[in-house]
Coordinates of C-alpha atoms and ligand atoms in Angstrom, one line a residue:
Chain A
X1 CA -88.3 -70.7 39.4
X2 CA -85.0 -69.8 37.7
X3 CA -82.9 -66.9 38.9
X4 CA -80.0 -65.3 37.1
X5 CA -77.4 -63.4 39.2
X6 CA -75.0 -60.8 37.8
X7 CA -71.6 -61.6 39.3
X8 CA -68.6 -59.3 38.7
X9 CA -65.1 -60.5 38.9
X10 CA -62.8 -57.8 40.2
X11 CA -59.2 -57.2 41.3
X12 CA -58.8 -57.7 45.1
X13 CA -60.2 -54.4 46.5
X14 CA -57.9 -54.7 49.6
X15 CA -54.9 -54.8 47.2
X16 CA -53.1 -51.9 45.6
X17 CA -55.5 -50.6 42.8
X18 CA -54.1 -48.7 39.8
X19 CA -55.1 -47.3 36.4
X20 CA -53.4 -48.1 33.1
X21 CA -51.3 -45.1 32.0
X22 CA -52.8 -44.9 28.5
X23 CA -56.5 -45.5 28.8
X24 CA -56.8 -44.8 32.6
X25 CA -59.0 -47.8 33.1
X26 CA -58.6 -50.1 36.2
X27 CA -55.8 -52.6 35.8
X28 CA -57.5 -56.0 35.8
X29 CA -54.5 -58.3 35.3
X30 CA -53.8 -61.3 37.4
X31 CA -56.3 -63.2 39.5
X32 CA -59.7 -61.7 39.8
X33 CA -62.2 -62.5 42.6
X34 CA -65.9 -62.4 43.1
X35 CA -67.1 -59.0 44.1
X36 CA -68.2 -59.4 47.7
X37 CA -71.3 -57.3 47.0
X38 CA -72.5 -60.1 44.7
X39 CA -72.4 -62.7 47.4
X40 CA -75.7 -61.2 48.6
X41 CA -77.4 -61.7 45.2
X42 CA -76.1 -65.3 45.0
X43 CA -77.3 -66.2 48.5
X44 CA -80.7 -64.5 47.9
X45 CA -81.1 -66.5 44.7
X46 CA -80.3 -69.8 46.3
X47 CA -82.8 -69.1 49.1
X48 CA -85.5 -68.0 46.7
X49 CA -85.1 -71.1 44.4
X50 CA -85.2 -73.3 47.5
X51 CA -88.3 -71.6 48.8
X52 CA -89.9 -72.0 45.4
X53 CA -89.3 -75.7 45.6
X54 CA -87.0 -76.0 42.6
X55 CA -85.2 -74.3 39.7
X56 CA -81.7 -73.1 38.9
X57 CA -79.5 -70.3 39.9
X58 CA -77.5 -69.2 36.8
X59 CA -74.6 -66.8 37.1
X60 CA -74.0 -64.2 34.4
X61 CA -70.6 -62.4 34.1
X62 CA -68.6 -60.4 31.7
X63 CA -64.9 -60.1 31.7
X64 CA -62.3 -59.1 29.1
X65 CA -60.1 -62.2 29.8
X66 CA -61.4 -65.7 30.3
X67 CA -61.3 -65.4 34.1
X68 CA -63.5 -67.8 36.0
X69 CA -62.1 -67.9 39.6
X70 CA -64.7 -65.5 40.9
X71 CA -67.5 -67.5 39.3
X72 CA -66.1 -70.7 40.9
X73 CA -66.7 -69.1 44.3
X74 CA -70.3 -68.5 43.5
X75 CA -70.7 -72.0 42.0
X76 CA -69.2 -73.3 45.2
X77 CA -71.9 -71.5 47.2
X78 CA -74.4 -73.6 45.2
X79 CA -75.2 -71.9 41.9
X80 CA -75.9 -74.5 39.1
X81 CA -74.0 -73.1 36.2
X82 CA -72.5 -69.9 34.8
X83 CA -72.4 -68.0 31.5
X84 CA -69.3 -65.9 31.0
X85 CA -69.0 -63.4 28.1
X86 CA -65.4 -63.0 27.5
X87 CA -63.9 -61.1 24.6
X88 CA -61.0 -58.7 24.1
X89 CA -63.6 -56.4 22.5
X90 CA -65.1 -55.8 25.9
X91 CA -62.1 -54.0 27.4
X92 CA -63.1 -50.5 28.5
X93 CA -66.9 -51.2 28.4
X94 CA -69.1 -48.8 30.4
X95 CA -72.2 -49.6 32.3
X96 CA -74.5 -49.3 29.3
X97 CA -72.2 -51.6 27.2
X98 CA -72.2 -54.1 30.0
X99 CA -76.0 -53.9 30.2
X100 CA -76.3 -54.6 26.4
X101 CA -74.1 -57.7 26.7
X102 CA -76.0 -59.0 29.8
X103 CA -79.4 -58.3 28.1
X104 CA -78.3 -60.7 25.3
X105 CA -77.4 -63.3 27.9
X106 CA -80.7 -62.9 29.7
X107 CA -82.5 -63.6 26.5
X108 CA -80.6 -66.9 26.2
X109 CA -81.0 -67.9 29.8
X110 CA -84.6 -66.8 30.1
X111 CA -84.7 -66.5 33.9
X112 CA -87.8 -65.4 35.9
X113 CA -85.8 -63.0 38.0
X114 CA -82.4 -61.3 37.6
X115 CA -80.6 -60.3 40.8
X116 CA -77.7 -57.9 41.0
X117 CA -75.9 -55.8 43.6
X118 CA -76.8 -52.1 43.8
X119 CA -73.3 -51.3 42.7
X120 CA -70.0 -53.0 42.2
X121 CA -67.1 -52.5 44.5
X122 CA -64.5 -51.5 41.9
X123 CA -66.4 -49.2 39.5
X124 CA -69.6 -48.4 41.6
X125 CA -71.4 -46.7 38.7
X126 CA -74.6 -48.1 40.2
X127 CA -76.8 -48.1 37.1
X128 CA -76.1 -51.3 35.2
X129 CA -78.9 -53.4 36.5
X130 CA -81.6 -50.8 35.8
X131 CA -80.2 -50.1 32.4
X132 CA -80.4 -53.9 31.8
X133 CA -84.1 -53.9 32.9
X134 CA -84.8 -51.0 30.5
X135 CA -83.1 -52.8 27.6
X136 CA -85.2 -55.9 28.3
X137 CA -88.4 -53.9 28.7
X138 CA -88.7 -55.3 32.2
X139 CA -89.7 -53.6 35.5
X140 CA -87.1 -53.3 38.2
X141 CA -86.9 -52.6 41.9
X142 CA -83.6 -51.2 43.2
X143 CA -82.2 -51.1 46.7
X144 CA -83.9 -54.2 48.1
X145 CA -83.5 -54.8 51.9
X146 CA -85.8 -57.8 51.8
X147 CA -87.0 -60.0 49.0
X148 CA -89.6 -62.8 48.6
X149 CA -91.4 -64.3 45.7
X150 CA -95.1 -65.4 45.7
X151 CA -97.7 -65.9 43.0
X152 CA -95.6 -64.9 40.1
X153 CA -94.5 -61.6 41.7
X154 CA -91.5 -60.5 43.7
X155 CA -92.2 -58.5 46.9
X156 CA -89.4 -56.1 47.9
X157 CA -88.8 -53.9 50.8
X158 CA -87.0 -51.0 49.0
X159 CA -84.8 -48.6 50.8
X160 CA -85.9 -44.9 50.4
X161 CA -84.7 -41.6 51.7
X162 CA -87.3 -41.6 54.4
X163 CA -87.4 -45.3 55.3
X164 CA -88.6 -48.0 53.0
X165 CA -91.4 -48.8 50.5
X166 CA -93.2 -52.2 50.2
X167 CA -93.1 -52.8 46.4
X168 CA -94.8 -55.6 44.5
X169 CA -93.6 -56.4 41.0
X170 CA -94.7 -59.1 38.5
X171 CA -92.0 -61.4 37.1
X172 CA -89.8 -61.3 35.1
X173 CA -88.0 -58.4 36.8
X174 CA -84.6 -57.1 37.8
X175 CA -84.0 -56.6 41.5
X176 CA -80.9 -55.0 43.0
X177 CA -80.0 -56.1 46.6
X178 CA -78.1 -54.2 49.3
X179 CA -75.6 -55.7 51.6
X180 CA -77.5 -57.1 54.5
X181 CA -80.5 -58.4 52.5
X182 CA -79.3 -61.9 53.6
X183 CA -76.2 -63.4 55.2
X184 CA -74.2 -65.1 52.5
X185 CA -73.0 -68.6 53.2
X186 CA -69.4 -69.6 53.0
X187 CA -68.7 -72.3 50.4
X188 CA -68.4 -75.7 52.0
X189 CA -65.5 -78.0 51.1
X190 CA -68.0 -80.2 49.3
X191 CA -69.3 -77.1 47.4
X192 CA -65.8 -76.2 46.4
X193 CA -65.2 -79.7 45.0
X194 CA -68.5 -79.7 43.2
X195 CA -67.9 -76.3 41.7
X196 CA -64.9 -77.6 39.8
X197 CA -67.0 -79.7 37.5
X198 CA -69.9 -77.3 37.0
X199 CA -70.4 -75.7 33.6
X200 CA -69.1 -72.3 32.7
X201 CA -70.3 -71.6 29.2
X202 CA -68.0 -69.1 27.5
X203 CA -69.4 -66.8 24.8
X204 CA -67.9 -64.1 22.6
X205 CA -69.6 -60.8 21.7
X206 CA -70.4 -62.1 18.2
X207 CA -71.9 -65.3 19.7
X208 CA -74.5 -62.9 21.2
X209 CA -75.0 -61.1 17.9
X210 CA -73.7 -57.8 19.3
X211 CA -71.7 -55.5 17.2
X212 CA -68.2 -54.7 18.5
X213 CA -68.8 -51.0 18.2
X214 CA -71.6 -51.2 20.8
X215 CA -69.3 -52.3 23.6
X216 CA -65.7 -51.8 24.8
X217 CA -64.0 -48.4 24.9
X218 CA -65.7 -47.4 21.5
X219 CA -69.2 -48.1 22.8
X220 CA -68.5 -46.2 26.0
X221 CA -68.3 -42.9 24.2
X222 CA -66.4 -41.3 27.1
X223 CA -62.8 -40.7 28.0
X224 CA -60.6 -39.9 30.9
X225 CA -59.1 -36.5 30.6
X226 CA -56.6 -36.7 33.5
X227 CA -56.0 -38.3 36.9
X228 CA -54.4 -36.1 39.6
X229 CA -53.5 -36.4 43.2
X230 CA -56.2 -35.0 45.5
X231 CA -55.5 -32.4 48.1
X232 CA -54.8 -34.3 51.3
X233 CA -56.1 -33.2 54.7
X234 CA -53.5 -32.8 57.3
X235 CA -53.5 -34.6 60.6
X236 CA -54.0 -32.1 63.5
X237 CA -53.5 -32.4 67.2
X238 CA -53.5 -35.9 68.8
X239 CA -54.1 -36.3 72.5
X240 CA -54.0 -39.5 74.6
X241 CA -56.9 -39.7 77.0
X242 CA -55.8 -39.5 80.6
X243 CA -59.3 -39.2 81.9
X244 CA -59.7 -35.6 80.7
X245 CA -59.9 -35.8 76.9
X246 CA -63.6 -34.8 77.0
X247 CA -62.5 -31.4 78.2
X248 CA -60.2 -31.0 75.2
X249 CA -63.1 -32.0 72.9
X250 CA -65.5 -29.6 74.6
X251 CA -63.0 -26.7 74.1
X252 CA -62.6 -27.7 70.4
X253 CA -66.4 -27.7 69.9
X254 CA -66.5 -24.2 71.5
X255 CA -63.7 -23.0 69.4
X256 CA -65.5 -24.0 66.2
X257 CA -68.7 -22.5 67.6
X258 CA -71.0 -25.5 67.6
X259 CA -71.4 -25.0 71.3
Chain B
X1 CA -74.3 -25.1 25.7
X2 CA -77.8 -23.6 25.3
X3 CA -79.9 -25.7 27.6
X4 CA -79.4 -27.9 30.6
X5 CA -82.1 -30.0 32.3
X6 CA -82.1 -30.8 36.0
X7 CA -84.2 -33.6 37.5
X8 CA -85.4 -31.8 40.6
X9 CA -86.8 -34.1 43.3
X10 CA -89.1 -32.5 45.8
X11 CA -91.4 -33.6 48.7
X12 CA -94.6 -31.8 49.5
X13 CA -93.4 -28.6 47.7
X14 CA -89.9 -28.5 49.1
X15 CA -87.2 -29.2 46.6
X16 CA -84.5 -31.6 47.9
X17 CA -81.1 -30.0 48.8
X18 CA -79.4 -31.7 45.8
X19 CA -82.0 -30.3 43.4
X20 CA -81.0 -26.8 44.4
X21 CA -77.3 -27.6 44.3
X22 CA -77.7 -28.9 40.7
X23 CA -79.7 -25.9 39.6
X24 CA -77.1 -23.5 41.0
X25 CA -74.4 -25.4 39.1
X26 CA -76.4 -25.5 35.9
X27 CA -76.5 -21.7 35.8
X28 CA -72.7 -21.7 35.2
X29 CA -73.1 -24.2 32.4
X30 CA -75.9 -22.9 30.2
X31 CA -78.2 -19.8 29.5
X32 CA -81.3 -21.8 29.8
X33 CA -81.8 -24.0 32.9
X34 CA -85.0 -26.0 33.0
X35 CA -86.2 -28.2 35.9
X36 CA -88.2 -31.4 35.7
X37 CA -90.1 -32.3 38.8
X38 CA -92.7 -34.8 39.9
X39 CA -94.8 -35.9 42.9
X40 CA -97.5 -34.2 44.8
X41 CA -96.5 -30.5 45.4
X42 CA -94.6 -30.0 42.2
X43 CA -96.4 -26.7 41.5
X44 CA -95.5 -25.5 44.9
X45 CA -91.9 -26.4 44.4
X46 CA -91.7 -24.5 41.2
X47 CA -91.3 -21.1 42.8
X48 CA -88.2 -22.2 44.8
X49 CA -86.8 -24.0 41.7
X50 CA -87.1 -20.7 39.9
X51 CA -85.3 -18.9 42.7
X52 CA -82.3 -21.2 42.2
X53 CA -82.2 -20.6 38.5
X54 CA -84.9 -22.7 36.7
X55 CA -86.5 -20.6 33.9
X56 CA -89.0 -23.3 33.2
X57 CA -90.4 -26.1 35.3
X58 CA -91.9 -29.2 33.8
X59 CA -94.1 -30.9 36.4
X60 CA -95.1 -34.6 35.9
X61 CA -97.4 -34.5 38.9
X62 CA -98.2 -37.3 41.3
X63 CA -96.9 -40.7 40.1
X64 CA -99.5 -42.6 42.1
X65 CA -98.1 -46.0 43.1
X66 CA -95.5 -46.1 40.3
X67 CA -91.8 -46.0 40.9
X68 CA -90.3 -42.9 39.4
X69 CA -87.7 -44.6 37.1
X70 CA -89.8 -46.0 34.2
X71 CA -92.4 -43.2 33.9
X72 CA -90.0 -40.3 34.2
X73 CA -87.4 -41.8 31.8
X74 CA -90.2 -42.2 29.2
X75 CA -91.4 -38.7 29.8
X76 CA -88.0 -37.1 29.6
X77 CA -87.2 -39.1 26.4
X78 CA -90.5 -37.9 24.9
X79 CA -89.8 -34.3 26.0
X80 CA -86.3 -34.4 24.3
X81 CA -88.0 -35.6 21.1
X82 CA -90.6 -32.8 21.2
X83 CA -88.7 -29.9 22.6
X84 CA -85.2 -30.7 21.4
X85 CA -82.6 -32.4 23.6
X86 CA -80.6 -30.3 26.0
X87 CA -76.8 -30.3 26.1
X88 CA -76.8 -32.1 29.4
X89 CA -79.1 -33.7 31.9
X90 CA -78.1 -33.4 35.6
X91 CA -79.5 -35.9 38.0
X92 CA -78.8 -36.4 41.8
X93 CA -77.2 -39.7 42.9
X94 CA -80.2 -40.6 44.9
X95 CA -82.3 -43.8 45.1
X96 CA -84.8 -42.5 42.5
X97 CA -82.4 -40.3 40.5
X98 CA -80.2 -43.4 39.8
X99 CA -83.2 -45.3 38.4
X100 CA -84.4 -42.4 36.2
X101 CA -80.9 -41.8 34.8
X102 CA -80.2 -45.5 34.2
X103 CA -83.5 -46.0 32.3
X104 CA -83.0 -42.7 30.4
X105 CA -79.5 -43.8 29.3
X106 CA -80.8 -47.1 27.9
X107 CA -83.8 -45.4 26.2
X108 CA -81.8 -42.7 24.5
X109 CA -78.8 -45.0 24.0
X110 CA -76.5 -42.4 25.7
X111 CA -73.8 -43.3 28.2
X112 CA -73.8 -41.7 31.7
X113 CA -71.2 -40.6 34.1
X114 CA -72.0 -41.2 37.8
X115 CA -70.4 -40.3 41.1
X116 CA -69.7 -36.8 39.7
X117 CA -68.3 -34.4 42.3
X118 CA -67.3 -31.6 40.0
X119 CA -68.4 -30.2 36.7
X120 CA -66.9 -27.5 34.5
X121 CA -67.2 -26.2 31.0
X122 CA -64.0 -26.6 29.0
X123 CA -64.2 -25.5 25.3
X124 CA -67.7 -26.7 24.5
X125 CA -67.7 -29.9 26.5
X126 CA -68.4 -30.6 30.1
X127 CA -65.6 -32.1 32.1
X128 CA -66.5 -34.1 35.2
X129 CA -64.6 -34.8 38.4
X130 CA -64.7 -38.0 40.3
X131 CA -63.0 -38.9 43.6
X132 CA -61.4 -42.3 43.2
X133 CA -59.3 -44.7 45.3
X134 CA -60.8 -43.4 48.5
X135 CA -60.7 -39.8 47.3
X136 CA -56.9 -39.9 47.1
X137 CA -57.1 -39.1 43.4
X138 CA -59.3 -36.9 41.2
X139 CA -60.2 -38.3 37.9
X140 CA -61.6 -36.0 35.1
X141 CA -63.7 -37.4 32.3
X142 CA -65.9 -36.3 29.5
X143 CA -68.3 -37.7 26.9
X144 CA -67.0 -38.1 23.4
X145 CA -70.2 -38.9 21.5
X146 CA -73.4 -37.2 20.7
X147 CA -75.4 -35.6 23.5
X148 CA -77.3 -35.2 25.7
X149 CA -74.8 -36.3 28.3
X150 CA -76.3 -37.7 31.5
X151 CA -74.5 -36.7 34.6
X152 CA -75.4 -38.3 38.0
X153 CA -74.0 -36.1 40.7
X154 CA -73.3 -36.8 44.4
X155 CA -74.9 -34.7 47.0
X156 CA -72.9 -31.7 48.4
X157 CA -70.8 -31.4 45.3
X158 CA -72.0 -27.9 44.7
X159 CA -73.2 -25.0 46.8
X160 CA -76.9 -24.1 46.6
X161 CA -77.1 -20.4 45.9
X162 CA -80.3 -18.5 45.0
X163 CA -80.1 -16.3 42.0
X164 CA -82.0 -13.1 41.1
X165 CA -84.1 -14.8 38.5
X166 CA -87.8 -14.4 38.5
X167 CA -90.9 -16.6 38.5
X168 CA -90.4 -19.6 36.2
X169 CA -92.7 -20.6 33.5
X170 CA -94.4 -23.9 34.3
X171 CA -95.7 -26.6 32.1
X172 CA -97.3 -30.0 32.7
X173 CA -95.1 -32.9 31.7
X174 CA -97.0 -35.7 30.0
X175 CA -96.4 -39.2 31.3
X176 CA -96.4 -41.6 28.4
X177 CA -97.4 -45.2 29.1
X178 CA -94.2 -47.0 30.1
X179 CA -95.7 -50.4 29.5
X180 CA -94.3 -53.5 31.3
X181 CA -91.4 -51.5 32.7
X182 CA -93.8 -49.7 35.0
X183 CA -95.3 -52.9 36.4
X184 CA -93.7 -52.5 39.9
X185 CA -96.1 -50.9 42.3
X186 CA -95.6 -49.4 45.7
X187 CA -98.1 -51.0 48.2
X188 CA -97.0 -49.1 51.3
X189 CA -94.6 -46.4 52.4
X190 CA -92.8 -46.4 55.8
X191 CA -91.0 -43.4 57.2
X192 CA -88.5 -44.2 59.9
X193 CA -88.8 -42.1 63.0
X194 CA -86.1 -39.5 63.0
X195 CA -85.6 -36.6 65.3
X196 CA -83.4 -33.6 64.6
X197 CA -81.8 -32.5 61.4
X198 CA -81.2 -34.7 58.4
X199 CA -77.9 -36.5 58.3
X200 CA -76.6 -34.7 55.2
X201 CA -77.8 -31.3 56.3
X202 CA -76.8 -31.3 60.0
X203 CA -74.1 -28.8 61.1
X204 CA -72.8 -31.5 63.5
X205 CA -72.6 -35.2 62.8
X206 CA -71.7 -37.7 65.5
X207 CA -70.9 -41.2 64.0
X208 CA -70.3 -44.5 65.6
X209 CA -68.5 -47.6 64.4
X210 CA -67.7 -51.1 65.4
X211 CA -65.6 -49.7 68.3
X212 CA -68.8 -49.0 70.2
X213 CA -68.9 -52.8 70.9
X214 CA -72.6 -53.3 70.8
X215 CA -75.8 -51.9 69.4
X216 CA -76.9 -50.7 72.8
X217 CA -74.0 -48.3 73.0
X218 CA -75.2 -46.5 69.9
X219 CA -77.5 -44.6 72.4
X220 CA -74.4 -42.7 73.4
X221 CA -74.0 -41.5 69.8
X222 CA -77.6 -40.5 69.6
X223 CA -77.5 -38.7 72.9
X224 CA -74.4 -36.7 72.0
X225 CA -75.8 -35.9 68.5
X226 CA -79.0 -34.6 70.1
X227 CA -77.2 -32.4 72.7
X228 CA -75.2 -30.9 69.9
X229 CA -78.3 -30.4 67.7
X230 CA -76.7 -32.7 65.2
X231 CA -77.5 -36.0 63.4
X232 CA -76.3 -39.5 64.3
X233 CA -74.3 -41.3 61.6
X234 CA -72.6 -44.7 61.3
X235 CA -70.0 -46.7 59.5
X236 CA -71.1 -49.5 57.2
X237 CA -69.8 -52.1 59.6
X238 CA -72.5 -51.4 62.1
X239 CA -75.2 -50.9 59.5
X240 CA -74.4 -54.4 58.1
X241 CA -74.4 -55.7 61.6
X242 CA -78.0 -54.5 61.9
X243 CA -77.2 -52.0 64.8
X244 CA -78.7 -49.1 62.9
X245 CA -80.7 -48.6 59.7
X246 CA -78.9 -48.0 56.4
X247 CA -80.1 -44.4 56.3
X248 CA -77.4 -43.6 58.9
X249 CA -74.6 -44.8 56.8
X250 CA -71.8 -42.4 55.9
X251 CA -69.4 -43.1 53.1
X252 CA -69.1 -44.3 49.5
X253 CA -72.2 -46.4 49.6
X254 CA -74.0 -44.2 52.1
X255 CA -74.4 -40.4 52.5
X256 CA -71.9 -37.7 51.9
X257 CA -71.8 -35.2 54.8
X258 CA -70.0 -31.9 55.0
X259 CA -70.9 -30.6 58.5
X260 CA -69.0 -28.0 60.5
X261 CA -67.9 -30.8 62.9
X262 CA -67.8 -34.6 62.3
X263 CA -67.1 -36.7 65.4
X264 CA -66.0 -40.2 64.5
X265 CA -66.3 -42.6 67.5
X266 CA -64.8 -46.1 67.3
X267 CA -64.4 -45.8 63.5
X268 CA -61.2 -47.0 61.9
X269 CA -61.2 -44.7 58.9
X270 CA -61.5 -47.0 55.9
X271 CA -61.2 -45.2 52.6
X272 CA -64.8 -46.0 51.8
X273 CA -65.9 -44.3 55.0
X274 CA -63.6 -41.3 54.7
X275 CA -64.9 -40.5 51.2
X276 CA -68.2 -39.6 52.7
X277 CA -66.9 -37.3 55.5
X278 CA -63.6 -35.9 54.3
X279 CA -65.3 -32.7 53.3
X280 CA -66.3 -31.8 56.9
X281 CA -64.8 -28.5 58.0
X282 CA -63.5 -30.0 61.3
X283 CA -63.0 -33.7 62.2
X284 CA -62.7 -35.1 65.7
X285 CA -61.9 -38.8 66.1
X286 CA -62.0 -41.0 69.2
X287 CA -60.3 -44.3 68.7
X288 CA -58.3 -46.5 71.1
X289 CA -55.8 -47.4 68.4
X290 CA -53.3 -44.6 67.9
X291 CA -52.5 -46.0 64.4
X292 CA -56.1 -45.9 63.2
X293 CA -56.2 -44.3 59.7
X294 CA -58.9 -41.8 60.9
X295 CA -56.3 -39.9 62.8
X296 CA -54.5 -39.0 59.6
X297 CA -57.4 -36.6 58.7
X298 CA -58.6 -35.6 62.2
X299 CA -58.1 -32.0 63.4
X300 CA -58.4 -33.3 66.9
X301 CA -57.6 -37.0 67.6
X302 CA -58.3 -38.6 70.9
X303 CA -56.5 -41.8 71.6
X304 CA -59.0 -43.3 74.1
X305 CA -61.8 -45.7 74.8
X306 CA -65.2 -44.5 73.6
X307 CA -66.9 -46.1 76.6
X308 CA -65.0 -43.8 78.9
X309 CA -64.7 -40.6 76.8
X310 CA -68.3 -40.4 75.5
X311 CA -70.2 -40.6 78.8
X312 CA -67.9 -37.9 80.2
X313 CA -68.3 -35.7 77.1
X314 CA -72.1 -36.1 77.3
X315 CA -72.1 -35.0 81.0
X316 CA -69.8 -32.1 80.2
X317 CA -72.0 -30.8 77.4
X318 CA -75.1 -31.3 79.6
X319 CA -73.6 -29.4 82.6
X320 CA -72.6 -26.6 80.3
X321 CA -76.2 -25.7 79.3
Ligands
FAD1 C1 -67.7 -51.4 48.1 C2 -67.5 -51.0 49.5 C3 -68.2 -49.9 49.9 C4 -68.2 -49.5 51.3 N1 -68.9 -48.4 51.6 C5 -68.7 -48.0 52.9 C6 -69.5 -46.8 53.3 O1 -70.2 -46.2 52.6 N2 -69.3 -46.4 54.6 C7 -68.5 -47.1 55.5 O2 -68.4 -46.7 56.6 N3 -67.8 -48.2 55.1 C8 -67.9 -48.7 53.9 N4 -67.3 -49.8 53.5 C9 -66.7 -50.6 54.6 C10 -65.3 -50.1 55.0 O3 -64.3 -50.7 54.2 C11 -65.0 -50.6 56.5 O4 -65.2 -52.0 56.5 C12 -65.9 -49.9 57.5 O5 -66.0 -48.5 57.3 C13 -65.4 -50.2 58.9 O6 -66.2 -49.7 59.8 P1 -65.7 -49.4 61.3 O7 -64.7 -48.3 61.2 O8 -66.9 -49.1 62.2 O9 -65.1 -50.8 61.8 P2 -63.6 -51.3 62.0 O10 -62.8 -51.0 60.8 O11 -63.7 -52.6 62.6 O12 -63.0 -50.3 63.1 C14 -63.4 -50.2 64.4 C15 -62.5 -49.2 65.1 O13 -62.9 -49.0 66.4 C16 -61.8 -48.9 67.2 N5 -62.1 -49.3 68.6 C17 -62.5 -50.6 69.0 N6 -62.8 -50.5 70.3 C18 -62.8 -49.3 70.7 C19 -63.1 -48.6 71.9 N7 -63.5 -49.2 73.0 N8 -62.9 -47.2 71.9 C20 -62.5 -46.6 70.8 N9 -62.2 -47.2 69.7 C21 -62.4 -48.5 69.6 C22 -60.7 -49.8 66.6 O14 -59.4 -49.4 67.0 C23 -61.0 -49.7 65.1 O15 -60.2 -48.6 64.6 C24 -67.3 -50.2 52.2 C25 -66.6 -51.3 51.8 C26 -66.7 -51.7 50.4 C27 -65.9 -52.9 50.0

């Protein structure tokens, strides 16, 4: 069984994030890293392929510059190879544009299953994988808490408002996984060394037969009107507990009339 | 804008809170507000949807063992073709709402804007608001291409207010065959036991974080929440650790809550957590680190050990009643 995993390379979320002054898109200069949220999909894919007794885990990524450092992390975890669509025309792409690009990649890779995170850490639009499924004409199951594959179908425990649903879906399909679906492994030293020589195929938008107007800022058909400072909440009273802080809390709860 | 559609989720005849919030907002945006609903009880829900502003309710009925995304996206696309597309389609940022919006976007080849927390008419376009960088900044955006624009809105962004409108017209919504996209089937549904009010509707939310030290100590959070007739919430750290189910998570990737009081216990106050609870009227925080970021937004901050403060607080609340 072959599994393709969507892996996003993002600026360090713990660092200082900023928007470009003109287009108000996230500054993506410098070194990018693998989105932590994608580690779950990579790990899940590795485990499913192992359980199936063979197959490849292929990474799919899209980035405006030829960045591969995030992909190397996932290759070091054990993925076989990666396909990176990298093209200046992709700058400013929205979720639908990204889905169009990745749909073209899926058609080349022909996996049995596509895994992705429920949302990325930097943009968190949260719709790309299901848009991808619709463009492919595939079924999808979002918010997986548990995933297994048997008899040509993927079985998913899907998070719901009330609890969870048990869902069965024939392959090929797209599944989005939540954090906690599996515990991602850390790349071993051996894995990191091996990742250096693994293949990262680089494609342009035209290699995929996609028109430039479908992707990037033009394809996104949306614009940022303004970015403003939000109203900040002020800090209130701070007390240090001397064994009686619960009384102060109790008085506060009475004051705001929930007691 | 003449017409706005709202995807109105409901359960056994009760519309979800966000459906009513979206309808209330839609009344500001267009003359004609129409709701699209589905699931057993849609007919029953229609009256309430009408009270909140829907002049017409399209009911797709029970979806059986299908997931909502593929069938509803196909049905809404077909409705747009037969009835004329509205200026905007409003969808709640819920598990199912996201799936419907995503599939509809791909089907109609229209972009979508998600994580919307504000929506206003400016000239003839709709301008959205998004809380970014841990809600320290507000970004406004709009669509530049042909409609309908698809807006995926976070819960609690708008107040739900009934209107004086009458009984809505109802119509059955045909569900076209969604082919292979509809191949995923629900084999079983499990509801987690939950007492008291829903997390995102409770007037009091007591949340616990990693500072509780262990899963067992979450019982303190539950007990206090129960005594205050509130709901128990959690930071992602303890959800990922498996101490509590995901449905308890507050924050960017969890629920948005706006209770009268939010009590954060052993939670540091990461931006992704604060995004989900900053809208609370009052915030109380208990943390042993006086420099914890949560104190910067707390109305009452207690520098102390949750293991000492919580048991005493629980006793004090108990002896009061
Ligand atoms: C894409 C993304 C999305 C995210 N979404 C969310 C989200 O939706 N919700 C969310 O909550 N997080 C989210 N996070 C995670 C977030 O960044 C933090 O990691 C998380 O909120 C930390 O949880 P915590 O406060 O419980 O743990 P910690 O940050 O470890 O804080 C524990 C706190 O407990 C205090 N403490 C320790 N012992 C005691 C004691 N005995 N008494 C009192 N205080 C004590 C410590 O001083 C510390 O401040 C997200 C992260 C990312 C990258």
